[in-house]
Coordinates of C-alpha atoms in Angstrom, one line a residue:
Chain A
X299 CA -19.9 12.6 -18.7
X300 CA -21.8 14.1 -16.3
X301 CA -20.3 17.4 -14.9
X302 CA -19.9 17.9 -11.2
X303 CA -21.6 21.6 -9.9
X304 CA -23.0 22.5 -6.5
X305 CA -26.5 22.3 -8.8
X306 CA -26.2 18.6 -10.1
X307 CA -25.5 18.3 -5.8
X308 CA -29.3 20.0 -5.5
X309 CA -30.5 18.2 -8.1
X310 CA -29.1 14.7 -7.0
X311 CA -30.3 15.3 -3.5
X312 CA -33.9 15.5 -4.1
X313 CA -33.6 11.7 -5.8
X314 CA -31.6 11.0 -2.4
X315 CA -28.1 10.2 -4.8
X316 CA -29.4 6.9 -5.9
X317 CA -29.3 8.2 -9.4
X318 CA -25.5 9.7 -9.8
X319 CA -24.0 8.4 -13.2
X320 CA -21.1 5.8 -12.9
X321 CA -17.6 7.5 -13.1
X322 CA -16.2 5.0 -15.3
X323 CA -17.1 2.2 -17.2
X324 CA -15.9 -1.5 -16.7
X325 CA -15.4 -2.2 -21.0
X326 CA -14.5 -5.9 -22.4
X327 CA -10.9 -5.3 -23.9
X328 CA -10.8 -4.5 -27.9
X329 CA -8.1 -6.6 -29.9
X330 CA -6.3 -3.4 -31.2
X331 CA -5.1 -0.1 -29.8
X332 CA -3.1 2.9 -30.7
X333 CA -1.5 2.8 -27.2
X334 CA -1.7 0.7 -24.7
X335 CA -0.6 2.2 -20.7
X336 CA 0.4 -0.5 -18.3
X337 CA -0.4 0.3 -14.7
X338 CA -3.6 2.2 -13.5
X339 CA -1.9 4.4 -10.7
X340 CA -2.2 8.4 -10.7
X341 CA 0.6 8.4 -13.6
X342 CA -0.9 6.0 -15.8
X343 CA -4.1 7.7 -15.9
X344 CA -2.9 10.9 -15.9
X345 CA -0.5 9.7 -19.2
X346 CA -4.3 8.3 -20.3
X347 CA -5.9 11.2 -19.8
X348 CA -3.2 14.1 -21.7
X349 CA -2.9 11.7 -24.5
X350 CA -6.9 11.8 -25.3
X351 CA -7.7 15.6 -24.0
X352 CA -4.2 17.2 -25.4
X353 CA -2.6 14.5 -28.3
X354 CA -5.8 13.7 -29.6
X355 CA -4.6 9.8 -29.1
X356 CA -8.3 8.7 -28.1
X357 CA -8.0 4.7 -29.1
X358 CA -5.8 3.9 -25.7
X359 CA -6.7 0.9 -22.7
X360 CA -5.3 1.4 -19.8
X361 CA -4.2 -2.4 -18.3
X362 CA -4.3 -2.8 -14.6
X363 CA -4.1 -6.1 -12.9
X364 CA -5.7 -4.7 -9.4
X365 CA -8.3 -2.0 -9.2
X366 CA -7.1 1.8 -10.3
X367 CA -5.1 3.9 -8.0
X368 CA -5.2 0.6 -5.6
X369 CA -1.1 0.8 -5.2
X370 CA 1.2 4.4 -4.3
X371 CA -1.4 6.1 -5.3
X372 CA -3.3 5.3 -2.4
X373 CA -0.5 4.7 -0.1
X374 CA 1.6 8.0 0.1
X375 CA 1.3 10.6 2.2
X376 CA -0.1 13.5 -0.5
X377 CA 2.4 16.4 -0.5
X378 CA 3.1 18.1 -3.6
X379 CA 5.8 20.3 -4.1
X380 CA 8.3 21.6 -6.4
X381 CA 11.6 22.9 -4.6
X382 CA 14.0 20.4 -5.9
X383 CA 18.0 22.1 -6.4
X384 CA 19.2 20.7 -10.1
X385 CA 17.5 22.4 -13.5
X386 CA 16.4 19.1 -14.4
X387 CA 14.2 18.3 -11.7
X388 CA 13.0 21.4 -10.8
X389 CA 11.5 21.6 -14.6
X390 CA 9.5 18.6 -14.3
X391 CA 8.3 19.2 -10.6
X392 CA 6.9 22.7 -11.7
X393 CA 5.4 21.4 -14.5
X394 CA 3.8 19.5 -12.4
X395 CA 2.9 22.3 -9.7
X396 CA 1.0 24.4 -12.5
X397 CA -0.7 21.5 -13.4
X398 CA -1.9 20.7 -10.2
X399 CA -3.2 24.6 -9.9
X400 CA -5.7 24.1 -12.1
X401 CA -6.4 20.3 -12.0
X402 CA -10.2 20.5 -9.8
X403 CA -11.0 22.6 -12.7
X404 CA -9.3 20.9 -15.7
X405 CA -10.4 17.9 -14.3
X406 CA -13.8 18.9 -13.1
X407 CA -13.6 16.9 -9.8
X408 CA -12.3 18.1 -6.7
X409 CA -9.0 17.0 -5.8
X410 CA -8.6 19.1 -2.7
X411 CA -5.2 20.8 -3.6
X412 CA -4.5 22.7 -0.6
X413 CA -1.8 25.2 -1.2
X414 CA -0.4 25.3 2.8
X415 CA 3.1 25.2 1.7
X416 CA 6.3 23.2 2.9
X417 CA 8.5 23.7 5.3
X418 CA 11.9 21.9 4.9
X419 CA 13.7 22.0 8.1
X420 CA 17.7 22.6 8.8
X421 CA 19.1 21.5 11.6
X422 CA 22.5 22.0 11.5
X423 CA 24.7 24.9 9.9
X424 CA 25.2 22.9 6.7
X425 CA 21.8 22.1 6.0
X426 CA 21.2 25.3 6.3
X427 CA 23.6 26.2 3.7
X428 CA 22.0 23.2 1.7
X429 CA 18.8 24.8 2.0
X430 CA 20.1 28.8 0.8
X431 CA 21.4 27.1 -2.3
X432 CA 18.3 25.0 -2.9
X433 CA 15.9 28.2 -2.4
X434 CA 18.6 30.3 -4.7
X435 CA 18.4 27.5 -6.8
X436 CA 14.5 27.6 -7.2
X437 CA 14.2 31.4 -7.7
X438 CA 16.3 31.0 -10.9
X439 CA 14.4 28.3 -11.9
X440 CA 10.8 30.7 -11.0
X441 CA 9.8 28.9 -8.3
X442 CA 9.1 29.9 -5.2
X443 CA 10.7 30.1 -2.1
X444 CA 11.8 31.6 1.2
X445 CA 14.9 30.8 3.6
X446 CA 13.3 31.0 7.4
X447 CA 15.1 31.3 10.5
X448 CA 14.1 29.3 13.7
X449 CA 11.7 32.6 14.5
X450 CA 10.4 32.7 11.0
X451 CA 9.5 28.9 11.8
X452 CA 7.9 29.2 15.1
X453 CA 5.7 31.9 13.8
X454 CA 4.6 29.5 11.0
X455 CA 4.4 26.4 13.2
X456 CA 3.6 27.4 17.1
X457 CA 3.3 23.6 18.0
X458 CA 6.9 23.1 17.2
X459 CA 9.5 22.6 19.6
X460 CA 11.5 25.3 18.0
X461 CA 13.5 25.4 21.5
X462 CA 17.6 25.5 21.8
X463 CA 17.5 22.7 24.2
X464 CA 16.0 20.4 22.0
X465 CA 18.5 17.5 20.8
X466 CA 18.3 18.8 16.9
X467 CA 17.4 22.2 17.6
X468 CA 15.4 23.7 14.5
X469 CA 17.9 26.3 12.8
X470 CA 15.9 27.6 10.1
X471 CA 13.9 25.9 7.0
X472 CA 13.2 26.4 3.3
X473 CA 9.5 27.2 3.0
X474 CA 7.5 26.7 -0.2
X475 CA 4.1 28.1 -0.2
X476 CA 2.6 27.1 -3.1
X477 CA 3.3 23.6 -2.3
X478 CA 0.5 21.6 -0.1
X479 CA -1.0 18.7 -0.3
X480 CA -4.0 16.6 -2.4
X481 CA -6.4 13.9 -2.0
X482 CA -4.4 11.1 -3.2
X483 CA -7.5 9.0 -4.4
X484 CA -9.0 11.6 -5.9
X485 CA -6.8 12.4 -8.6
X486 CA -6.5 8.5 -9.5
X487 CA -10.3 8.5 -9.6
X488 CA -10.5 12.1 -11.4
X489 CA -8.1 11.2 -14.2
X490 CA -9.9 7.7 -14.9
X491 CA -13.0 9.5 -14.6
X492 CA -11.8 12.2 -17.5
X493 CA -9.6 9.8 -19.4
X494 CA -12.9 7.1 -19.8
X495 CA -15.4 10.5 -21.1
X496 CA -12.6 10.9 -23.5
X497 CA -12.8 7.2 -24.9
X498 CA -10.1 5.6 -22.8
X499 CA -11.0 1.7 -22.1
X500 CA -9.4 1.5 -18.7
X501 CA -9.1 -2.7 -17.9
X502 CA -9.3 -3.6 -14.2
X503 CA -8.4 -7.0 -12.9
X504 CA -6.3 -7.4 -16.6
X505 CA -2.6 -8.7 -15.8
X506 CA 0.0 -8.4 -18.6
X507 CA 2.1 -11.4 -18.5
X508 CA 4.1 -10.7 -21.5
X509 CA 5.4 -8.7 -24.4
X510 CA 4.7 -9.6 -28.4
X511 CA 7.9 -8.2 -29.9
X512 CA 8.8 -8.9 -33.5
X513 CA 12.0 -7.5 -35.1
X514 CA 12.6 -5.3 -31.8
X515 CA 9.7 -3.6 -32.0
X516 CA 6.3 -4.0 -29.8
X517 CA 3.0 -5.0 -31.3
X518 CA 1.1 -6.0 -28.3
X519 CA 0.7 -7.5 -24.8
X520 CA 0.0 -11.0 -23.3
X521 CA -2.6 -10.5 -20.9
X522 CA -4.8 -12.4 -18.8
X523 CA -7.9 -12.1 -20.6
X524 CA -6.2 -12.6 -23.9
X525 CA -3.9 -10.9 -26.1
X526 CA -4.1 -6.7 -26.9
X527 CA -2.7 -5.5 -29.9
X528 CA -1.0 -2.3 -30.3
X529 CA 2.2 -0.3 -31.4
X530 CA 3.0 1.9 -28.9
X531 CA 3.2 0.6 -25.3
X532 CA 3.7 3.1 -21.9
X533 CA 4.6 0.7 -18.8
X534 CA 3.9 2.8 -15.6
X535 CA 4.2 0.4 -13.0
X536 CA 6.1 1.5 -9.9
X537 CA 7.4 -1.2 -8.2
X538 CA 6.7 -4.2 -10.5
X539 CA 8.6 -2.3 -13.4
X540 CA 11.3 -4.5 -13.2
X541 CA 9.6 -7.3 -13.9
X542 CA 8.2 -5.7 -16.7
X543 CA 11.3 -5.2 -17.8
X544 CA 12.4 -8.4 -17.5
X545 CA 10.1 -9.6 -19.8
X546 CA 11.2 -6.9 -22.5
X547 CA 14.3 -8.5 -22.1
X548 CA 16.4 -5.6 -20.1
X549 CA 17.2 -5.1 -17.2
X550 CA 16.1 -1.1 -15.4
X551 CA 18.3 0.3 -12.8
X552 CA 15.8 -0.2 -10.1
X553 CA 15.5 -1.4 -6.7
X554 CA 11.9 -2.3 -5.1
X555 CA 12.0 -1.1 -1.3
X556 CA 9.0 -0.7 1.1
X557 CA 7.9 2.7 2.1
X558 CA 6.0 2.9 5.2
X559 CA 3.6 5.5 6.2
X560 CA 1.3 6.2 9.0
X561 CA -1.7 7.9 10.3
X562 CA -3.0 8.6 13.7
X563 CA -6.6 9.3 15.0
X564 CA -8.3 12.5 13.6
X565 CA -8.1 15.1 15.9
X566 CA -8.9 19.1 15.5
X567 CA -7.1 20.9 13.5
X568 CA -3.8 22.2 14.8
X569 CA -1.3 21.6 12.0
X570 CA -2.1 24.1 9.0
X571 CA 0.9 23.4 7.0
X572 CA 3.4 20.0 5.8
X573 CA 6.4 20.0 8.2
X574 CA 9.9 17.9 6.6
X575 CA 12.7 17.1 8.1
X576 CA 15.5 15.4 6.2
X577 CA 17.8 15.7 9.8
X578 CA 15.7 13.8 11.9
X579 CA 13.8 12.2 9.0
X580 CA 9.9 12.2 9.4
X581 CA 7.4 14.4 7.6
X582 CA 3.8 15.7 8.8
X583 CA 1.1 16.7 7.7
X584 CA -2.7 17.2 8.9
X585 CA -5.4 15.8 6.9
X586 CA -9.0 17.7 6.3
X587 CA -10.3 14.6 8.5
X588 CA -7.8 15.9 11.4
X589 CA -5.7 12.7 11.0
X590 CA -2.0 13.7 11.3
X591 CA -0.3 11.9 8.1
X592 CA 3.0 10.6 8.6
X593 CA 6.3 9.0 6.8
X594 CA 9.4 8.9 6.6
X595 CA 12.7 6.9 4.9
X596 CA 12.3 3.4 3.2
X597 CA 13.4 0.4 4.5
X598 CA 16.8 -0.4 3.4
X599 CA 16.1 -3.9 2.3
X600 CA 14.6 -4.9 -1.3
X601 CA 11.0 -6.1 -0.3
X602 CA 7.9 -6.4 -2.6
X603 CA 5.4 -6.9 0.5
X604 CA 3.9 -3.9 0.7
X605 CA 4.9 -3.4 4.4
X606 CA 8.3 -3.1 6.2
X607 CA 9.9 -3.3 9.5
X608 CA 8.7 -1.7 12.7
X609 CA 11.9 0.0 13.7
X610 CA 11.4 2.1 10.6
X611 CA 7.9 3.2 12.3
X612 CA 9.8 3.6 15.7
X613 CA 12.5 5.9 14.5
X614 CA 9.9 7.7 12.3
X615 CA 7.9 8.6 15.2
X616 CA 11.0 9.3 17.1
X617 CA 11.4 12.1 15.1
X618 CA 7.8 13.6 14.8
X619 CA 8.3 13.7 18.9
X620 CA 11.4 15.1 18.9
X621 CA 9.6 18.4 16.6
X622 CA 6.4 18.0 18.2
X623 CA 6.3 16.9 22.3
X624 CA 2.5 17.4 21.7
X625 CA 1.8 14.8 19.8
X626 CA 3.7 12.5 22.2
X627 CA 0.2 11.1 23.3
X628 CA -1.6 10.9 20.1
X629 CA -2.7 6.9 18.9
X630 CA -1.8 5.8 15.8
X631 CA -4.6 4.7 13.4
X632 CA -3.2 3.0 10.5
X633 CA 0.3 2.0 9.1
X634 CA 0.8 0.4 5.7
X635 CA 3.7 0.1 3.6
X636 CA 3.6 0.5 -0.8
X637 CA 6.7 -0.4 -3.2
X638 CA 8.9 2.0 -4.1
X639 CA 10.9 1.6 -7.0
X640 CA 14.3 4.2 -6.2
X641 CA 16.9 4.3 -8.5
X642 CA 20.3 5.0 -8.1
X643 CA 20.3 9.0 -8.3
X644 CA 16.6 9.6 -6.7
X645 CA 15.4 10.6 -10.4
X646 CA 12.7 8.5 -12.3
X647 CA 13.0 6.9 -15.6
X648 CA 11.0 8.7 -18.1
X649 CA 12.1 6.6 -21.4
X650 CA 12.7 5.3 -24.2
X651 CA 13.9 1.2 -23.8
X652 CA 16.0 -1.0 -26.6
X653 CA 12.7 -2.4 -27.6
X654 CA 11.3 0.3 -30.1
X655 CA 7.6 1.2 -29.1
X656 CA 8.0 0.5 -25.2
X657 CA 8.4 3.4 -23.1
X658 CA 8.9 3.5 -19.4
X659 CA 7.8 6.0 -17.0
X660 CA 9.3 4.6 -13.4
X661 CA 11.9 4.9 -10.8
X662 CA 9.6 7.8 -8.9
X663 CA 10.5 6.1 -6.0
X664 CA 9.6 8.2 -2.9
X665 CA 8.1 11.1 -4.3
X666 CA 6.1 10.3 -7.4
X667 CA 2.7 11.4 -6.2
X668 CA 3.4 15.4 -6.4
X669 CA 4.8 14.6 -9.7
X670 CA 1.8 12.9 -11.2
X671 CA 0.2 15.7 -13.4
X672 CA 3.6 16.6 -14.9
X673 CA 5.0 13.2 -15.6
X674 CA 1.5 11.7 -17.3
X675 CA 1.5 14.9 -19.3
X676 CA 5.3 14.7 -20.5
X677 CA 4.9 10.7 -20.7
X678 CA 2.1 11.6 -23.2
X679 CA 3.5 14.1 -25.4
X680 CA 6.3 11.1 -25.7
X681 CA 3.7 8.5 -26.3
X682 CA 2.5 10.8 -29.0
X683 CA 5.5 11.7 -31.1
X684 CA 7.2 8.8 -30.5
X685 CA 10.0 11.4 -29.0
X686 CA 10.5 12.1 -25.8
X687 CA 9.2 15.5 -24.4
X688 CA 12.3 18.0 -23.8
X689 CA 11.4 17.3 -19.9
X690 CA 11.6 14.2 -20.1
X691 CA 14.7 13.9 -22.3
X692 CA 17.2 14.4 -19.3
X693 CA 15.5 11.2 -17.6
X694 CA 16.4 8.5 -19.7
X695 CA 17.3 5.3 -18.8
X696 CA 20.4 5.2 -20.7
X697 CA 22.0 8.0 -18.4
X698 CA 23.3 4.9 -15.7
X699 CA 25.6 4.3 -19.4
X700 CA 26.3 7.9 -20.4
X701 CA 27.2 9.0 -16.6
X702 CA 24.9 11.9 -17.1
X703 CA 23.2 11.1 -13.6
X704 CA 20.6 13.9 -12.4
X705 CA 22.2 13.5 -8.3
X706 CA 19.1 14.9 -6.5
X707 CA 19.8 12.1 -3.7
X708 CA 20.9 14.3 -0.7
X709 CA 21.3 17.5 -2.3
X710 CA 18.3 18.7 -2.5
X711 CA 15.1 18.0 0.2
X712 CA 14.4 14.9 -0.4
X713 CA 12.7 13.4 2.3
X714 CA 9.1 12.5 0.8
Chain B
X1 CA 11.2 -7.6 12.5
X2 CA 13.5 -9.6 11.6
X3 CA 15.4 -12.0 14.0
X4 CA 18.9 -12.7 11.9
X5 CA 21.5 -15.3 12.8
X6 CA 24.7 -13.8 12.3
X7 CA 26.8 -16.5 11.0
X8 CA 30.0 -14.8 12.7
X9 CA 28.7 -14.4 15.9
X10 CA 26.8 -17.6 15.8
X11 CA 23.4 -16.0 16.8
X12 CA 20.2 -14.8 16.3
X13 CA 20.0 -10.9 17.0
X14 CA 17.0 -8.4 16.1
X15 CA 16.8 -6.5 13.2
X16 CA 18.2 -3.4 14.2
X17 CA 21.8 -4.7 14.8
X18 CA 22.1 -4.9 11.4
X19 CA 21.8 -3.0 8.1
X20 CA 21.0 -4.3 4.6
X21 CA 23.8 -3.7 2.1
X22 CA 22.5 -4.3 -1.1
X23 CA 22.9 -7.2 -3.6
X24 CA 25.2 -9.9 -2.9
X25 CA 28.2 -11.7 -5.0
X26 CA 28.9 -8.8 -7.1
X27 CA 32.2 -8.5 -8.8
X28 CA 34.3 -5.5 -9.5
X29 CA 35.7 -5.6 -12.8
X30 CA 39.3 -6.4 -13.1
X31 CA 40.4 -4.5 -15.3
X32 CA 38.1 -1.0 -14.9
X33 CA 40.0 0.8 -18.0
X34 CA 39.3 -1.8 -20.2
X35 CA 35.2 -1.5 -19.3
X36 CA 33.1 -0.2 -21.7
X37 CA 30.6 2.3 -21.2
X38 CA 27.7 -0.4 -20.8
X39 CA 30.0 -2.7 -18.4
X40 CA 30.9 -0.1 -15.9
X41 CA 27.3 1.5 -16.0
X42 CA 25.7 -2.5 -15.6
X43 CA 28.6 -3.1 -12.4
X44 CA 27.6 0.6 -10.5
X45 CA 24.2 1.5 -11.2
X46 CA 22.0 -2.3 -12.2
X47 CA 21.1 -4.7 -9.2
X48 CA 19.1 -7.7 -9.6
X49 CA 15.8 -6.6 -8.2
X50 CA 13.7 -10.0 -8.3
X51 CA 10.4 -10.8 -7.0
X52 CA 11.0 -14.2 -5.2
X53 CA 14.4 -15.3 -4.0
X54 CA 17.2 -12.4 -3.9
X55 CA 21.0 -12.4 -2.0
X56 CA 21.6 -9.7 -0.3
X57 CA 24.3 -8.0 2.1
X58 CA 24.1 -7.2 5.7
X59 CA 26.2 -6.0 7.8
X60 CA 26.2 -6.7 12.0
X61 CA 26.6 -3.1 12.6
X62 CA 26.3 -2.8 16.7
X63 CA 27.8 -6.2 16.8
X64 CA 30.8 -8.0 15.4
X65 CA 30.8 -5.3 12.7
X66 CA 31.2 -8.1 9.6
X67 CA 29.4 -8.6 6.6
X68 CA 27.5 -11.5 5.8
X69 CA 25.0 -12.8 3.1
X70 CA 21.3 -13.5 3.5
X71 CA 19.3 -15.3 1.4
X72 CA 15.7 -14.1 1.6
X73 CA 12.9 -14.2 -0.1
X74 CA 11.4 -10.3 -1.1
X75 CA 7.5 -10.9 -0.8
X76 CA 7.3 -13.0 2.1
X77 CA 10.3 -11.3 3.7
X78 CA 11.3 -14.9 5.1
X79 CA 14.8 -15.2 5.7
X80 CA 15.7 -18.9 4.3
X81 CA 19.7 -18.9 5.3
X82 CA 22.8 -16.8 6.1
X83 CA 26.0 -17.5 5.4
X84 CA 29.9 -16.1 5.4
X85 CA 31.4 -13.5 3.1
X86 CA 33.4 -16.0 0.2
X87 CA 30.8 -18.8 0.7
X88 CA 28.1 -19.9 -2.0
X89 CA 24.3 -20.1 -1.0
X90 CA 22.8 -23.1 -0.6
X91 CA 19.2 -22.4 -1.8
X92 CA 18.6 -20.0 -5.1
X93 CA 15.5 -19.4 -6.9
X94 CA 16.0 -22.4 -9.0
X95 CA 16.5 -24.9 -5.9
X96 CA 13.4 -22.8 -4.4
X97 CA 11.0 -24.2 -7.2
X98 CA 11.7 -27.8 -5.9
X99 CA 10.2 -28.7 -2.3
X100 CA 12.7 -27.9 -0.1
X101 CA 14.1 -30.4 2.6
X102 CA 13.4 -29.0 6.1
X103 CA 17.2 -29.9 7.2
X104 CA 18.9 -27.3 5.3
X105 CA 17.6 -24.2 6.7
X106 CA 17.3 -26.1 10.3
X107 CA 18.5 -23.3 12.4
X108 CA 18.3 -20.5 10.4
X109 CA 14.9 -19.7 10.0
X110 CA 14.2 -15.9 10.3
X111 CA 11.2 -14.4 11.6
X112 CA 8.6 -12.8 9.1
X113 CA 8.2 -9.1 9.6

């Protein structure tokens, strides 16, 4: 592989950067592999890439039926943070958030984490009391965090109608400040990028369409260009895990919903930091190409489209208004919708499955992205041992039996 | 948008009228004590989630303020019929794979978003 320096940039420019080295390659499949990862999103190469670099598993394909990062990876709206209330949680997202401090390095490509922290407004008196027990919450568990009044907030954020007379006036906020944002793309592209130096076969344009189990126990996949052999098998597919399921023969407690997001034209910067509101549901941020990124809730109805219904956009931009009157003029660019996969408590599925040798990582649902270096690094120390990581433990699938449910939904800020 | 016929009030009516309430036909348990651990977890937590032809709840929330089922298809987003809390739908993913006859969702057809 070729490292990445401000040099190689020298270098490259005086042969006009006709000559830069392909990130990854495009290989023919191999009949047999240690461990096969369905689903080339952020997780699945991240779960790629820790397995090679930190388990020393280097015989792995990664199977993806479109092209990599081409689903939530490219569709969310890049905040990363780590201030969720329960122990459970909290553990995985901060694993996550001191992986992501050091991924441009680690990763040697630059992934523009940008460390402008979260606000997570209150409007009312009980979200504010919400909020002191999530911050309380987070300082026991090490991680950061600061309850703000509405002046601590207007200092912060001068744009926002912090006002009394405003119809959800802002009472306060929970502000992270090691949280920020990323470049969504390029963390699917730096992972593949690391993962294929390290011997990874990543398989674009390769569909699975089945399962070879024997005895209850995997040996392989059905895929479109021919069968793949292999003994352990990590399915990291978002919103088409349920039909991956379905052919393992069980069913996932999942639901497929389409998250819409948005962006507007670039304009100069004016927002330095991601605003959430869970009250008036919309979130904002400003991108380093001056686009203002915004999204909000999920539409309520199952939908595998990839796109969702306009009053969801309408009451989304209702509430960016509402905070900021500014931006009241400002065109939309762009507004997509990806597939969420939610489950019942808000928490993924990071798991072992009644076929022995399948694993699922799934069930992020709205807020997968800021956990992608945590969950492919748990996914493959589970991969590895064939035991799942103590993290990850807590996330099994088998909790919707056992009634241990981790109940982030609503108690903590989770608005994505 | 949708454009849903509410089968109570016996029209069409935009999108935002309504709200989806999940999987259709489910069926408490009778007997809850006698569940096991699996059974209960299967009835609260595990929905059908297909790719294709799924039931589904709504309710006519700023309207008549009944339930309903929809049948609707979860890629295309088309709606194919509505019908009454108690009734049966006429069209499944099993009728879906034979060409359907243009009569039976006369009326009824919903807008794609």
């Amino acid at each position: 592989m070729q490292r990445y320096s401000g040099f190689g940039l020298v270098k490259h420019a005086l042969s006009h950067h006709e000559n830069w080295e392909r990130q990854w390659r495009n290989p023919t499949p191999k009949k047999q592999y240690d461990v096969i990862i369905v689903g080339g999103g952020g997780h699945g190469l991240a779960t790629a890439y820790y397995l090679a670099k930190e388990f020393g598993v280097k015989n792995v394909a990664v199977i993806e039926k479109g092209w990599l990062g081409g689903g939530n990876t490219a569709r969310n709206t890049t905040i990363v943070r780590s201030n969720y209330l329960w122990d459970e949680s909290a553990a995985l997202y901060e694993h996550a958030m001191k992986l992501w401090e050091g991924l441009s390095q680690d990763l040697n490509y630059n992934v523009m984490f940008s460390q402008r922290g979260v606000l997570n407004l209150g409007h009312t008196l009980q979200d504010m009391r919400d909020i002191q027990r999530r911050v309380n919450a987070n300082r026991l568990n090490g991680i950061d965090g600061e309850v703000l009044d509405a002046k601590g907030v207007q200092a912060l954020v001068p744009i926002m109608d912090c006002s009394k007379s405003a119809r959800y006036p802002v009472m306060g906020a929970s502000w992270q400040p090691r949280a920020g944002v990323a470049r969504h793309d390029a963390v699917a592209w730096g992972y593949a990028r690391g993962a294929d130096a390290l011997g990874v076969d990543i398989l674009q344009q390769t569909e699975v369409t089945g399962f070879k189990i024997r005895d209850g126990q995997i040996y392989g996949v059905h895929t479109n260009r021919g069968d793949i052999e292999a003994k352990t098998v990590g399915c990291v597919a978002a919103g088409n895990s349920g039909v991956l399921a379905n052919m393992g023969g069980f069913k996932l407690p999942l639901e497929s919903h389409p998250l819409q997001a948005l962006v507007s034209e670039p304009i100069k910067p004016i927002l330095d930091t991601v605003v959430m509101s869970n009250h008036v549901h919309g979130y904002i941020s400003q991108s380093d190409k001056g686009d203002l990124v915004i999204g909000a809730g999920i539409d309520g109805y199952n939908g595998y489209g990839q796109r969702g219904s306009y009053p969801t956009v309408e009451h989304t931009l209702q509430a960016i208004v509402e905070m900021f009157p500014i931006f009241s003029r400002v065109r939309m660019n762009r507004q997509w919708g990806g597939i969420v996969d939610t489950c019942p408590d808000a928490c993924p599925i990071i798991s072992k499955t009644p076929v022995k040798g399948l694993f699922f990582n799934c069930g992020w649902g709205t807020g997968g992205f800021k956990a992608t270096p945590g969950s492919g690094h748990v996914f493959a120390a589970s991969l590895a041992k064939g035991e799942m990581h103590p993290i990850a433990e807590p996330f099994s699938m088998f909790r919707f039996h056992s009634g241990a449910l981790i109940d982030e939904h609503g108690a903590a800020g989770v608005a994505h | 948008m949708f454009y849903i016929y509410c089968p109570y009030c016996g029209e069409h009516r935009e999108e935002e009228e309504f709200h989806p309430k999940g999987q259709a036909h489910i069926e408490r348990p009778k007997d809850p004590e006698a569940c096991s651990d699996e059974e209960w977890g299967n009835y609260l937590f595990f929905r059908n989630n297909p790719r294709g032809v799924h039931h589904e709840m709504w309710v006519h929330a700023v309207g008549c303020r009944k339930f309903f089922n929809v049948t609707r298809h979860t890629v295309s987003y088309e709606i194919l019929e509505t019908y009454k809390m108690g009734e049966q739908p006429s069209i499944t993913a099993d009728s879906q794979k034979q060409p359907r006859e243009p009569a039976a969702v006369s009326h009824q057809e919903g807008v794609r978003a």
